[in-house]
């Protein structure tokens, strides 16, 4: 079987869905003994091992959506792909290739005010993608319920497949811990947040909660690890207004 992946999410530094996609491609490529894995993208890729036994197909395109909707269908036919996985909510709508799509959450539908205008526009592709998909992966029971609540007609196609655990999540050596502490100037004790700095992550509220609770945290600082998304100024303003700049560390994207 020839398995294709829409890998456009891997053309920028990895965050949540990018990590999901990269690790899924890696695991499938290393365990699918009788299958060939093809990954399709419009730019150079991040986050994949150079030694991975996959076929990388790259065709330039102005952006990911144009690539997926107009270039990818032709490539799927050209490379005789048996099934396509869209790991980032969307599928090429004019393709006749059998397909699977992953839905990570419906936050854009449930809380549209927490998303940028650009992201809300791109979400208009979600409903037709779900209608087209042969199978829909929901990463949690909550997401499955949300999908069925918004679009009951696709209920029978939804399967819950939980996210796996990366092999990186294991006790680190003392030497590695020491190097990371020095690299990011980490305090001895800290509360850690990891995620993009944007409204839907509710980081400003986390800062408020930390400020209220810090006297009971035995000296622990707040470490916020993540790149800047959009409307992030409120977070930095909140830290300054509460007078806790010396107790909050921003590491940036890791």
Coordinates of N, CA and C in Angstrom, one line a residue:
X1 N 0.8 -1.2 0.0 CA 0.0 0.0 0.0 C 0.9 1.2 0.0
X2 N 0.4 2.2 -0.7 CA 1.1 3.5 -0.8 C 0.3 4.5 0.1
X3 N 1.0 5.0 1.2 CA 0.3 5.9 2.1 C 0.9 7.3 2.0
X4 N 0.0 8.2 1.8 CA 0.4 9.6 1.6 C 0.1 10.5 2.8
X5 N 0.9 11.5 3.1 CA 0.6 12.4 4.2 C 0.7 13.8 3.6
X6 N -0.3 14.6 4.0 CA -0.2 16.1 3.8 C 0.8 16.6 4.8
X7 N 2.0 17.0 4.4 CA 3.0 17.4 5.4 C 3.2 18.9 5.4
X8 N 2.3 19.7 4.9 CA 2.5 21.1 4.9 C 2.7 21.7 6.3
X9 N 2.1 21.1 7.3 CA 2.3 21.6 8.7 C 3.8 21.5 9.1
X10 N 4.6 20.7 8.4 CA 6.0 20.5 8.8 C 6.9 21.5 8.1
X11 N 6.3 22.4 7.4 CA 7.2 23.4 6.7 C 7.5 24.6 7.6
X12 N 7.2 24.6 8.9 CA 7.5 25.7 9.8 C 7.9 25.0 11.1
X13 N 8.6 25.8 12.0 CA 9.0 25.2 13.3 C 7.8 24.5 14.0
X14 N 8.1 23.3 14.5 CA 7.0 22.4 15.0 C 6.3 23.0 16.3
X15 N 5.0 22.9 16.3 CA 4.2 23.1 17.5 C 3.4 21.8 17.7
X16 N 2.2 21.9 18.3 CA 1.5 20.7 18.6 C 1.1 19.8 17.5
X17 N 0.4 20.3 16.5 CA 0.0 19.5 15.4 C 1.2 19.1 14.5
X18 N 2.2 19.9 14.5 CA 3.4 19.5 13.7 C 4.1 18.4 14.4
X19 N 4.2 18.4 15.7 CA 4.9 17.3 16.4 C 4.1 16.0 16.2
X20 N 2.7 16.1 16.3 CA 1.9 15.0 16.1 C 2.1 14.4 14.7
X21 N 2.2 15.2 13.7 CA 2.4 14.7 12.3 C 3.8 14.1 12.1
X22 N 4.8 14.8 12.6 CA 6.2 14.2 12.5 C 6.3 12.9 13.1
X23 N 5.8 12.8 14.3 CA 6.0 11.5 15.1 C 5.2 10.4 14.4
X24 N 4.0 10.7 13.9 CA 3.2 9.7 13.3 C 3.8 9.2 12.0
X25 N 4.4 10.1 11.2 CA 5.1 9.7 10.0 C 6.3 8.8 10.3
X26 N 7.0 9.2 11.3 CA 8.2 8.5 11.7 C 7.8 7.1 12.2
X27 N 6.8 7.0 13.0 CA 6.4 5.7 13.6 C 5.9 4.8 12.4
X28 N 5.1 5.3 11.6 CA 4.5 4.5 10.5 C 5.6 4.1 9.5
X29 N 6.5 5.0 9.2 CA 7.6 4.6 8.2 C 8.5 3.5 8.8
X30 N 8.6 3.4 10.1 CA 9.5 2.4 10.7 C 8.9 1.1 11.0
X31 N 7.5 1.1 11.0 CA 6.8 -0.1 11.4 C 6.0 -0.7 10.3
X32 N 5.7 0.0 9.2 CA 4.9 -0.5 8.1 C 5.8 -1.2 7.2
X33 N 6.0 -2.5 7.4 CA 7.0 -3.3 6.7 C 6.7 -3.5 5.2
X34 N 5.4 -3.5 4.9 CA 5.0 -3.8 3.5 C 4.4 -2.6 2.8
X35 N 4.5 -1.4 3.4 CA 3.9 -0.2 2.9 C 5.0 0.8 2.5
X36 N 4.6 1.7 1.6 CA 5.5 2.8 1.2 C 4.8 4.1 1.7
X37 N 5.6 5.0 2.3 CA 5.1 6.2 2.9 C 5.6 7.4 2.0
X38 N 4.7 8.2 1.6 CA 5.0 9.4 0.8 C 4.6 10.6 1.6
X39 N 5.4 11.6 1.7 CA 5.0 12.9 2.3 C 5.1 14.0 1.3
X40 N 4.0 14.8 1.3 CA 3.9 15.9 0.3 C 3.9 17.2 1.0
X41 N 4.7 18.2 0.4 CA 4.7 19.5 1.0 C 5.2 20.5 -0.1
X42 N 5.0 21.8 0.3 CA 5.3 22.9 -0.7 C 6.6 23.6 -0.3
X43 N 7.3 23.2 0.8 CA 8.5 23.9 1.2 C 9.4 22.8 1.9
X44 N 10.6 23.2 2.2 CA 11.5 22.3 3.0 C 10.8 22.0 4.3
X45 N 11.2 20.8 4.8 CA 10.5 20.3 6.0 C 11.3 20.5 7.3
X46 N 10.6 20.6 8.4 CA 11.2 20.6 9.8 C 10.9 19.3 10.5
X47 N 11.8 18.9 11.4 CA 11.4 17.9 12.4 C 11.5 16.4 12.0
X48 N 11.9 16.1 10.8 CA 12.0 14.7 10.4 C 13.4 14.3 10.3
X49 N 13.7 13.0 10.7 CA 15.0 12.5 10.6 C 15.4 12.3 9.1
X50 N 16.7 12.6 8.8 CA 17.2 12.5 7.4 C 17.3 11.0 7.0
X51 N 17.3 10.1 8.0 CA 17.5 8.7 7.7 C 16.1 8.0 7.6
X52 N 15.0 8.7 7.7 CA 13.7 8.1 7.7 C 13.4 7.5 6.3
X53 N 12.9 6.3 6.3 CA 12.6 5.6 5.0 C 11.3 6.1 4.4
X54 N 11.2 7.3 4.0 CA 10.0 7.9 3.3 C 10.4 8.5 2.0
X55 N 9.4 8.7 1.2 CA 9.5 9.4 -0.1 C 9.0 10.8 0.1
X56 N 9.9 11.8 -0.1 CA 9.5 13.2 0.1 C 9.2 13.8 -1.3
X57 N 8.0 14.3 -1.5 CA 7.6 15.0 -2.7 C 7.4 16.4 -2.5
X58 N 8.1 17.3 -3.0 CA 8.0 18.7 -2.8 C 7.7 19.5 -4.1
X59 N 6.7 20.3 -4.1 CA 6.3 21.2 -5.2 C 6.0 22.6 -4.7
X60 N 6.7 23.5 -5.2 CA 6.6 24.9 -4.7 C 5.1 25.4 -4.9
X61 N 4.7 26.2 -3.9 CA 3.3 26.8 -4.0 C 3.3 28.0 -3.1
X62 N 2.5 29.0 -3.5 CA 2.5 30.3 -2.7 C 2.1 30.1 -1.2
X63 N 1.3 29.1 -1.0 CA 0.9 28.8 0.4 C 0.4 27.4 0.5
X64 N 0.2 27.0 1.8 CA -0.2 25.6 2.0 C -1.6 25.2 1.5
X65 N -2.5 26.2 1.6 CA -3.9 25.9 1.1 C -4.0 25.7 -0.4
X66 N -3.3 26.5 -1.1 CA -3.2 26.3 -2.6 C -2.6 25.0 -2.9
X67 N -1.5 24.7 -2.2 CA -0.9 23.4 -2.5 C -1.8 22.2 -2.2
X68 N -2.5 22.2 -1.1 CA -3.4 21.1 -0.7 C -4.5 21.0 -1.7
X69 N -5.2 22.1 -2.0 CA -6.4 22.0 -2.8 C -6.2 21.8 -4.3
X70 N -5.1 22.3 -4.8 CA -4.9 22.3 -6.3 C -3.7 21.5 -6.8
X71 N -2.7 21.4 -6.0 CA -1.5 20.7 -6.5 C -1.4 19.2 -5.9
X72 N -1.8 19.1 -4.7 CA -1.8 17.7 -4.1 C -2.6 16.7 -4.8
X73 N -3.9 17.1 -5.2 CA -4.7 16.0 -5.9 C -4.0 15.4 -7.1
X74 N -3.3 16.3 -7.9 CA -2.5 15.8 -9.0 C -1.4 14.9 -8.6
X75 N -0.7 15.2 -7.5 CA 0.4 14.4 -7.1 C 0.0 13.1 -6.5
X76 N -1.2 13.1 -5.9 CA -1.7 11.8 -5.4 C -2.0 10.8 -6.5
X77 N -2.5 11.4 -7.6 CA -2.8 10.5 -8.8 C -1.5 10.1 -9.5
X78 N -0.5 11.1 -9.6 CA 0.7 10.8 -10.2 C 1.5 9.7 -9.5
X79 N 1.5 9.7 -8.2 CA 2.2 8.7 -7.4 C 1.4 7.5 -7.0
X80 N 0.2 7.4 -7.5 CA -0.7 6.3 -7.3 C -0.8 6.0 -5.8
X81 N -1.2 7.0 -5.0 CA -1.4 6.9 -3.6 C -2.7 6.2 -3.3
X82 N -2.6 5.2 -2.4 CA -3.8 4.4 -2.0 C -4.7 5.1 -1.0
X83 N -4.1 5.8 0.0 CA -4.8 6.5 1.0 C -4.0 7.7 1.4
X84 N -4.7 8.8 1.7 CA -4.1 10.0 2.1 C -4.5 10.3 3.6
X85 N -3.6 10.7 4.4 CA -3.9 11.2 5.7 C -3.7 12.7 5.8
X86 N -4.7 13.4 6.2 CA -4.6 14.8 6.4 C -4.6 15.0 7.9
X87 N -3.4 15.2 8.5 CA -3.2 15.3 10.0 C -3.6 16.6 10.6
X88 N -3.9 17.6 9.7 CA -4.1 19.0 10.2 C -5.5 19.5 9.8
X89 N -6.6 18.8 10.1 CA -7.9 19.2 9.9 C -8.5 19.2 8.5
X90 N -7.7 19.3 7.4 CA -8.2 19.5 6.1 C -7.7 18.4 5.1
X91 N -8.5 18.3 4.0 CA -8.2 17.4 2.9 C -8.3 18.2 1.6
X92 N -7.7 17.6 0.5 CA -7.9 18.2 -0.8 C -9.3 17.8 -1.3
X93 N -10.1 18.8 -1.5 CA -11.6 18.5 -1.7 C -11.9 17.9 -3.1
X94 N -11.0 18.1 -4.1 CA -11.3 17.6 -5.4 C -10.6 16.3 -5.7
X95 N -9.8 15.7 -4.7 CA -9.1 14.5 -4.9 C -10.1 13.3 -4.8
X96 N -9.9 12.2 -5.6 CA -10.7 11.0 -5.5 C -10.0 9.9 -4.6
X97 N -8.8 10.3 -4.1 CA -8.0 9.3 -3.3 C -8.7 9.1 -1.9
X98 N -8.9 7.8 -1.5 CA -9.5 7.6 -0.2 C -8.7 8.3 0.9
X99 N -9.4 8.8 1.9 CA -8.7 9.7 2.8 C -9.1 9.6 4.3
X100 N -8.2 10.0 5.2 CA -8.4 10.0 6.6 C -8.0 11.4 7.1
X101 N -8.8 12.0 7.9 CA -8.4 13.4 8.4 C -8.5 13.3 10.0
X102 N -7.5 14.0 10.6 CA -7.4 14.1 12.0 C -8.0 15.5 12.5
X103 N -8.9 15.5 13.5 CA -9.4 16.7 14.1 C -8.9 16.7 15.5
X104 N -8.1 17.8 15.9 CA -7.5 17.8 17.2 C -8.4 18.5 18.2
X105 N -9.2 19.5 17.8 CA -10.2 20.1 18.6 C -11.1 21.0 17.7
X106 N -12.1 21.5 18.3 CA -13.0 22.4 17.6 C -13.1 23.8 18.3
X107 N -11.9 24.2 18.8 CA -11.9 25.5 19.5 C -12.2 26.6 18.6
X108 N -11.9 26.6 17.3 CA -12.3 27.7 16.4 C -13.8 27.8 16.2
X109 N -14.5 26.7 16.4 CA -16.0 26.7 16.3 C -16.6 27.1 17.6
X110 N -16.0 26.6 18.7 CA -16.5 26.8 20.0 C -16.2 28.2 20.6
X111 N -15.0 28.7 20.2 CA -14.5 30.0 20.7 C -13.9 30.8 19.6
X112 N -14.7 31.2 18.6 CA -14.1 31.9 17.4 C -13.4 33.2 17.8
X113 N -13.8 33.8 18.9 CA -13.1 35.1 19.2 C -11.7 34.9 19.7
X114 N -11.3 33.6 20.0 CA -10.0 33.3 20.5 C -9.0 33.0 19.3
X115 N -9.5 33.1 18.1 CA -8.7 32.8 16.9 C -8.6 34.0 16.0
X116 N -7.5 34.0 15.2 CA -7.3 35.1 14.3 C -8.3 35.0 13.1
X117 N -8.5 36.1 12.4 CA -9.4 36.1 11.3 C -8.9 35.1 10.2
X118 N -7.6 35.1 10.0 CA -7.1 34.1 9.0 C -7.4 32.7 9.4
X119 N -7.2 32.4 10.6 CA -7.5 31.0 11.0 C -8.9 30.6 10.9
X120 N -9.8 31.6 11.3 CA -11.2 31.3 11.2 C -11.6 31.1 9.7
X121 N -11.0 31.8 8.8 CA -11.3 31.6 7.4 C -10.9 30.2 6.9
X122 N -9.7 29.8 7.4 CA -9.2 28.5 6.9 C -10.1 27.4 7.5
X123 N -10.7 27.6 8.6 CA -11.6 26.6 9.2 C -12.8 26.3 8.4
X124 N -13.1 27.2 7.5 CA -14.3 26.9 6.6 C -14.1 25.7 5.7
X125 N -12.8 25.2 5.6 CA -12.5 24.0 4.9 C -12.8 22.7 5.7
X126 N -13.0 22.9 7.0 CA -13.2 21.7 7.9 C -14.5 20.9 7.6
X127 N -15.6 21.6 7.5 CA -16.8 20.9 7.2 C -16.8 20.1 5.9
X128 N -16.4 20.6 4.8 CA -16.3 19.8 3.6 C -15.3 18.7 3.7
X129 N -14.2 19.0 4.4 CA -13.2 17.9 4.6 C -13.8 16.7 5.4
X130 N -14.5 17.0 6.4 CA -15.2 15.9 7.2 C -16.2 15.2 6.3
X131 N -16.9 15.9 5.5 CA -17.9 15.2 4.6 C -17.2 14.3 3.6
X132 N -16.0 14.8 3.1 CA -15.3 14.0 2.1 C -14.6 12.8 2.7
X133 N -14.1 12.9 3.9 CA -13.2 11.9 4.5 C -13.9 10.5 4.6
X134 N -13.1 9.5 4.4 CA -13.7 8.1 4.6 C -13.6 7.8 6.1
X135 N -12.7 8.3 6.8 CA -12.6 8.1 8.2 C -12.1 9.4 8.9
X136 N -12.6 9.7 10.1 CA -12.2 10.9 10.8 C -11.6 10.5 12.1
X137 N -10.4 10.9 12.4 CA -9.8 10.6 13.7 C -10.0 11.8 14.6
X138 N -10.6 11.5 15.8 CA -10.7 12.5 16.9 C -9.7 12.1 17.9
X139 N -8.9 13.0 18.4 CA -7.9 12.6 19.4 C -8.3 12.5 20.8
X140 N -9.6 12.8 21.0 CA -10.2 12.6 22.4 C -11.7 12.4 22.3
X141 N -12.3 11.9 23.4 CA -13.7 11.7 23.4 C -14.4 13.1 23.3
X142 N -13.8 14.1 23.9 CA -14.4 15.4 23.9 C -14.5 15.9 22.5
X143 N -13.4 15.8 21.7 CA -13.4 16.2 20.3 C -14.4 15.4 19.5
X144 N -14.5 14.1 19.8 CA -15.5 13.3 19.0 C -17.0 13.8 19.3
X145 N -17.2 14.1 20.6 CA -18.6 14.7 20.9 C -18.8 16.0 20.2
X146 N -17.8 16.8 20.2 CA -17.9 18.2 19.5 C -18.2 18.0 18.0
X147 N -17.5 17.1 17.4 CA -17.7 16.9 16.0 C -19.2 16.4 15.7
X148 N -19.6 15.5 16.5 CA -21.0 15.0 16.4 C -22.0 16.0 16.7
X149 N -21.7 16.9 17.6 CA -22.6 18.0 18.0 C -22.8 19.0 16.8
X150 N -21.7 19.3 16.1 CA -21.7 20.3 15.0 C -22.2 19.6 13.7
X151 N -21.8 18.4 13.5 CA -22.1 17.8 12.2 C -22.5 16.3 12.4
X152 N -23.7 16.1 12.8 CA -24.2 14.7 13.2 C -24.1 13.8 12.0
X153 N -24.1 14.3 10.8 CA -24.1 13.4 9.6 C -22.8 12.7 9.4
X154 N -21.7 13.0 10.1 CA -20.5 12.3 9.9 C -20.2 11.4 11.1
X155 N -21.1 11.2 12.0 CA -20.9 10.5 13.3 C -20.4 9.1 13.0
X156 N -20.9 8.4 12.0 CA -20.4 7.0 11.8 C -19.0 6.9 11.3
X157 N -18.4 8.0 10.9 CA -17.0 8.0 10.3 C -16.0 8.3 11.4
X158 N -16.4 8.7 12.6 CA -15.5 9.2 13.6 C -15.0 8.0 14.4
X159 N -13.7 8.0 14.6 CA -13.0 7.0 15.4 C -12.1 7.8 16.4
X160 N -12.1 7.4 17.6 CA -11.2 8.0 18.6 C -9.8 7.3 18.6
X161 N -8.8 8.1 18.3 CA -7.4 7.5 18.4 C -6.6 8.5 19.2
X162 N -6.3 8.1 20.4 CA -5.5 9.0 21.3 C -4.1 9.2 20.8
X163 N -3.6 10.4 21.2 CA -2.2 10.7 20.9 C -1.3 9.8 21.6
X164 N -0.2 9.4 20.9 CA 0.8 8.6 21.6 C 1.7 9.4 22.5
X165 N 2.7 8.7 23.1 CA 3.6 9.3 24.0 C 5.0 9.2 23.3
X166 N 5.6 10.4 23.1 CA 6.9 10.4 22.5 C 8.0 9.7 23.3
X167 N 8.9 9.1 22.6 CA 10.0 8.4 23.3 C 10.9 9.3 24.1
X168 N 10.8 10.6 23.7 CA 11.6 11.6 24.4 C 11.2 11.8 25.9
X169 N 10.0 11.4 26.2 CA 9.4 11.6 27.6 C 9.9 10.5 28.5
X170 N 11.1 10.7 29.0 CA 11.7 9.7 29.9 C 12.7 10.5 30.8
X171 N 13.0 9.9 32.0 CA 14.0 10.6 32.9 C 15.3 11.0 32.2
X172 N 15.7 12.3 32.3 CA 16.9 12.7 31.7 C 18.1 12.5 32.6
X173 N 19.3 12.5 32.1 CA 20.5 12.4 32.9 C 20.7 13.7 33.6
X174 N 21.5 13.6 34.7 CA 21.8 14.8 35.5 C 22.6 15.8 34.6
X175 N 23.4 15.3 33.8 CA 24.2 16.1 32.9 C 23.4 16.9 31.9
X176 N 22.4 16.2 31.4 CA 21.5 16.9 30.4 C 20.6 17.9 31.1
X177 N 20.1 17.6 32.3 CA 19.3 18.5 33.1 C 20.2 19.8 33.4
X178 N 21.4 19.6 33.8 CA 22.3 20.7 34.1 C 22.5 21.6 32.9
X179 N 22.7 21.0 31.7 CA 22.9 21.8 30.5 C 21.6 22.6 30.2
X180 N 20.5 22.0 30.3 CA 19.2 22.7 30.0 C 19.0 23.9 31.0
X181 N 19.3 23.6 32.2 CA 19.1 24.7 33.2 C 20.0 25.9 32.9
X182 N 21.2 25.6 32.5 CA 22.1 26.7 32.2 C 21.7 27.4 30.9
X183 N 21.3 26.6 29.9 CA 20.9 27.2 28.6 C 19.7 28.2 28.7
X184 N 18.7 27.8 29.5 CA 17.6 28.7 29.7 C 17.5 29.4 31.0
X185 N 18.6 29.3 31.8 CA 18.7 30.1 33.0 C 17.5 29.8 33.9
X186 N 17.2 28.5 34.1 CA 16.0 28.1 34.8 C 16.3 28.1 36.3
X187 N 15.3 28.6 37.1 CA 15.4 28.6 38.5 C 15.4 27.2 39.1
X188 N 15.6 27.0 40.4 CA 15.6 25.7 41.0 C 14.3 25.1 41.0
X189 N 13.2 25.9 41.3 CA 11.9 25.4 41.3 C 11.0 26.3 40.4
X190 N 10.1 25.7 39.6 CA 9.3 26.5 38.7 C 8.1 25.8 38.3
X191 N 7.1 26.7 38.0 CA 5.8 26.2 37.3 C 6.0 26.4 35.8
X192 N 5.7 25.4 35.0 CA 6.0 25.4 33.6 C 4.8 25.5 32.8
X193 N 4.8 26.4 31.8 CA 3.8 26.4 30.8 C 4.5 26.3 29.4
X194 N 3.9 25.4 28.5 CA 4.5 25.2 27.2 C 3.4 25.4 26.2
X195 N 3.5 26.3 25.3 CA 2.5 26.6 24.2 C 2.7 27.9 23.6
X196 N 2.1 28.1 22.4 CA 2.2 29.4 21.7 C 1.5 30.5 22.5
X197 N 2.1 31.7 22.5 CA 1.5 32.8 23.2 C 0.4 33.4 22.4
X198 N -0.9 33.1 22.7 CA -2.0 33.5 21.9 C -3.2 33.5 22.9
X199 N -4.3 34.2 22.5 CA -5.5 34.3 23.4 C -6.0 32.9 23.9
X200 N -6.2 32.0 23.0 CA -6.8 30.7 23.3 C -6.1 29.9 24.3
X201 N -4.8 30.2 24.6 CA -4.0 29.5 25.6 C -4.2 30.0 27.0
X202 N -4.9 31.2 27.1 CA -5.2 31.8 28.4 C -4.0 32.0 29.3
X203 N -2.9 32.4 28.7 CA -1.7 32.6 29.5 C -1.8 33.8 30.4
X204 N -2.6 34.9 30.0 CA -2.7 36.0 30.9 C -3.4 35.6 32.2
X205 N -4.4 34.7 32.1 CA -5.1 34.2 33.3 C -4.1 33.4 34.2
X206 N -3.2 32.6 33.5 CA -2.2 31.9 34.2 C -1.3 32.8 35.0
X207 N -0.9 33.9 34.4 CA -0.1 34.9 35.1 C -0.8 35.4 36.3
X208 N -2.1 35.7 36.2 CA -2.8 36.2 37.3 C -2.9 35.2 38.4
X209 N -3.1 33.9 38.0 CA -3.2 32.9 39.0 C -1.9 32.7 39.8
X210 N -0.8 32.7 39.0 CA 0.5 32.6 39.6 C 0.8 33.7 40.6
X211 N 0.4 35.0 40.2 CA 0.6 36.1 41.1 C -0.2 35.9 42.4
X212 N -1.4 35.4 42.3 CA -2.2 35.2 43.5 C -1.6 34.1 44.4
X213 N -1.0 33.1 43.8 CA -0.7 31.9 44.5 C 0.8 31.8 44.9
X214 N 1.6 32.8 44.4 CA 3.1 32.6 44.5 C 3.6 32.5 45.9
X215 N 2.9 33.2 46.8 CA 3.3 33.1 48.2 C 3.2 31.7 48.8
X216 N 2.5 30.9 48.2 CA 2.3 29.5 48.6 C 3.0 28.5 47.8
X217 N 3.9 28.9 46.9 CA 4.6 28.0 46.0 C 6.0 27.7 46.3
X218 N 6.4 28.0 47.6 CA 7.7 27.7 48.1 C 8.8 28.3 47.2
X219 N 8.6 29.5 46.7 CA 9.7 30.2 45.9 C 9.7 29.8 44.5
X220 N 8.8 29.0 44.0 CA 8.8 28.6 42.6 C 8.5 29.8 41.7
X221 N 9.3 29.9 40.6 CA 9.0 30.9 39.6 C 8.1 30.4 38.5
X222 N 7.7 31.2 37.6 CA 6.8 30.8 36.5 C 7.6 30.9 35.2
X223 N 7.8 29.8 34.5 CA 8.5 29.7 33.3 C 7.5 29.5 32.1
X224 N 7.5 30.4 31.2 CA 6.6 30.3 30.0 C 7.4 30.1 28.8
X225 N 7.2 28.9 28.2 CA 8.0 28.5 27.1 C 7.1 28.4 25.8
X226 N 7.4 29.2 24.8 CA 6.6 29.2 23.6 C 6.8 30.4 22.8
X227 N 6.6 30.3 21.5 CA 6.8 31.4 20.6 C 5.6 32.3 20.6
X228 N 5.8 33.5 20.1 CA 4.8 34.5 20.0 C 3.8 34.2 18.9
X229 N 2.5 34.1 19.2 CA 1.5 33.9 18.2 C 0.9 35.2 17.8
X230 N -0.3 35.5 18.3 CA -0.9 36.8 18.0 C -1.6 37.3 19.3
X231 N -1.8 38.6 19.3 CA -2.4 39.3 20.5 C -1.7 38.8 21.8
X232 N -0.4 38.8 21.8 CA 0.4 38.3 23.0 C 0.8 39.4 23.9
X233 N 0.6 40.7 23.5 CA 1.1 41.8 24.3 C 0.5 41.9 25.7
X234 N -0.8 41.4 25.7 CA -1.5 41.4 27.0 C -0.7 40.6 28.1
X235 N -0.1 39.6 27.7 CA 0.6 38.7 28.6 C 1.8 39.5 29.3
X236 N 2.6 40.1 28.4 CA 3.7 40.9 29.0 C 3.3 42.1 29.8
X237 N 2.2 42.7 29.3 CA 1.7 43.8 30.1 C 1.2 43.4 31.4
X238 N 0.5 42.2 31.5 CA 0.0 41.7 32.8 C 1.1 41.5 33.7
X239 N 2.2 40.9 33.3 CA 3.4 40.6 34.1 C 3.9 41.9 34.7
X240 N 4.1 42.9 33.9 CA 4.6 44.2 34.4 C 3.6 44.8 35.3
X241 N 2.4 44.8 35.0 CA 1.4 45.5 35.9 C 1.3 44.8 37.2
X242 N 1.5 43.5 37.3 CA 1.4 42.8 38.6 C 2.7 42.9 39.4
X243 N 3.7 43.5 38.7 CA 5.0 43.6 39.4 C 5.8 42.4 39.7
X244 N 5.7 41.4 38.7 CA 6.3 40.1 39.0 C 7.3 39.8 37.8
X245 N 7.8 40.8 37.2 CA 8.8 40.6 36.1 C 10.0 39.7 36.5
X246 N 10.4 39.9 37.8 CA 11.6 39.1 38.3 C 11.2 37.6 38.6
X247 N 9.9 37.3 38.5 CA 9.5 36.0 38.9 C 9.0 35.2 37.7
X248 N 8.9 35.8 36.5 CA 8.4 35.2 35.3 C 9.5 35.2 34.3
X249 N 9.8 34.0 33.8 CA 10.8 33.8 32.7 C 10.2 33.4 31.4
X250 N 10.4 34.2 30.4 CA 10.0 33.8 29.0 C 11.1 33.2 28.3
X251 N 11.1 32.0 27.8 CA 12.2 31.3 27.1 C 12.1 31.6 25.6
X252 N 10.9 31.9 25.1 CA 10.8 31.9 23.7 C 10.5 30.5 23.2
X253 N 10.4 30.3 21.8 CA 10.2 29.0 21.2 C 11.3 28.1 21.5
X254 N 10.9 26.9 21.9 CA 11.9 25.8 22.2 C 11.7 24.7 21.2

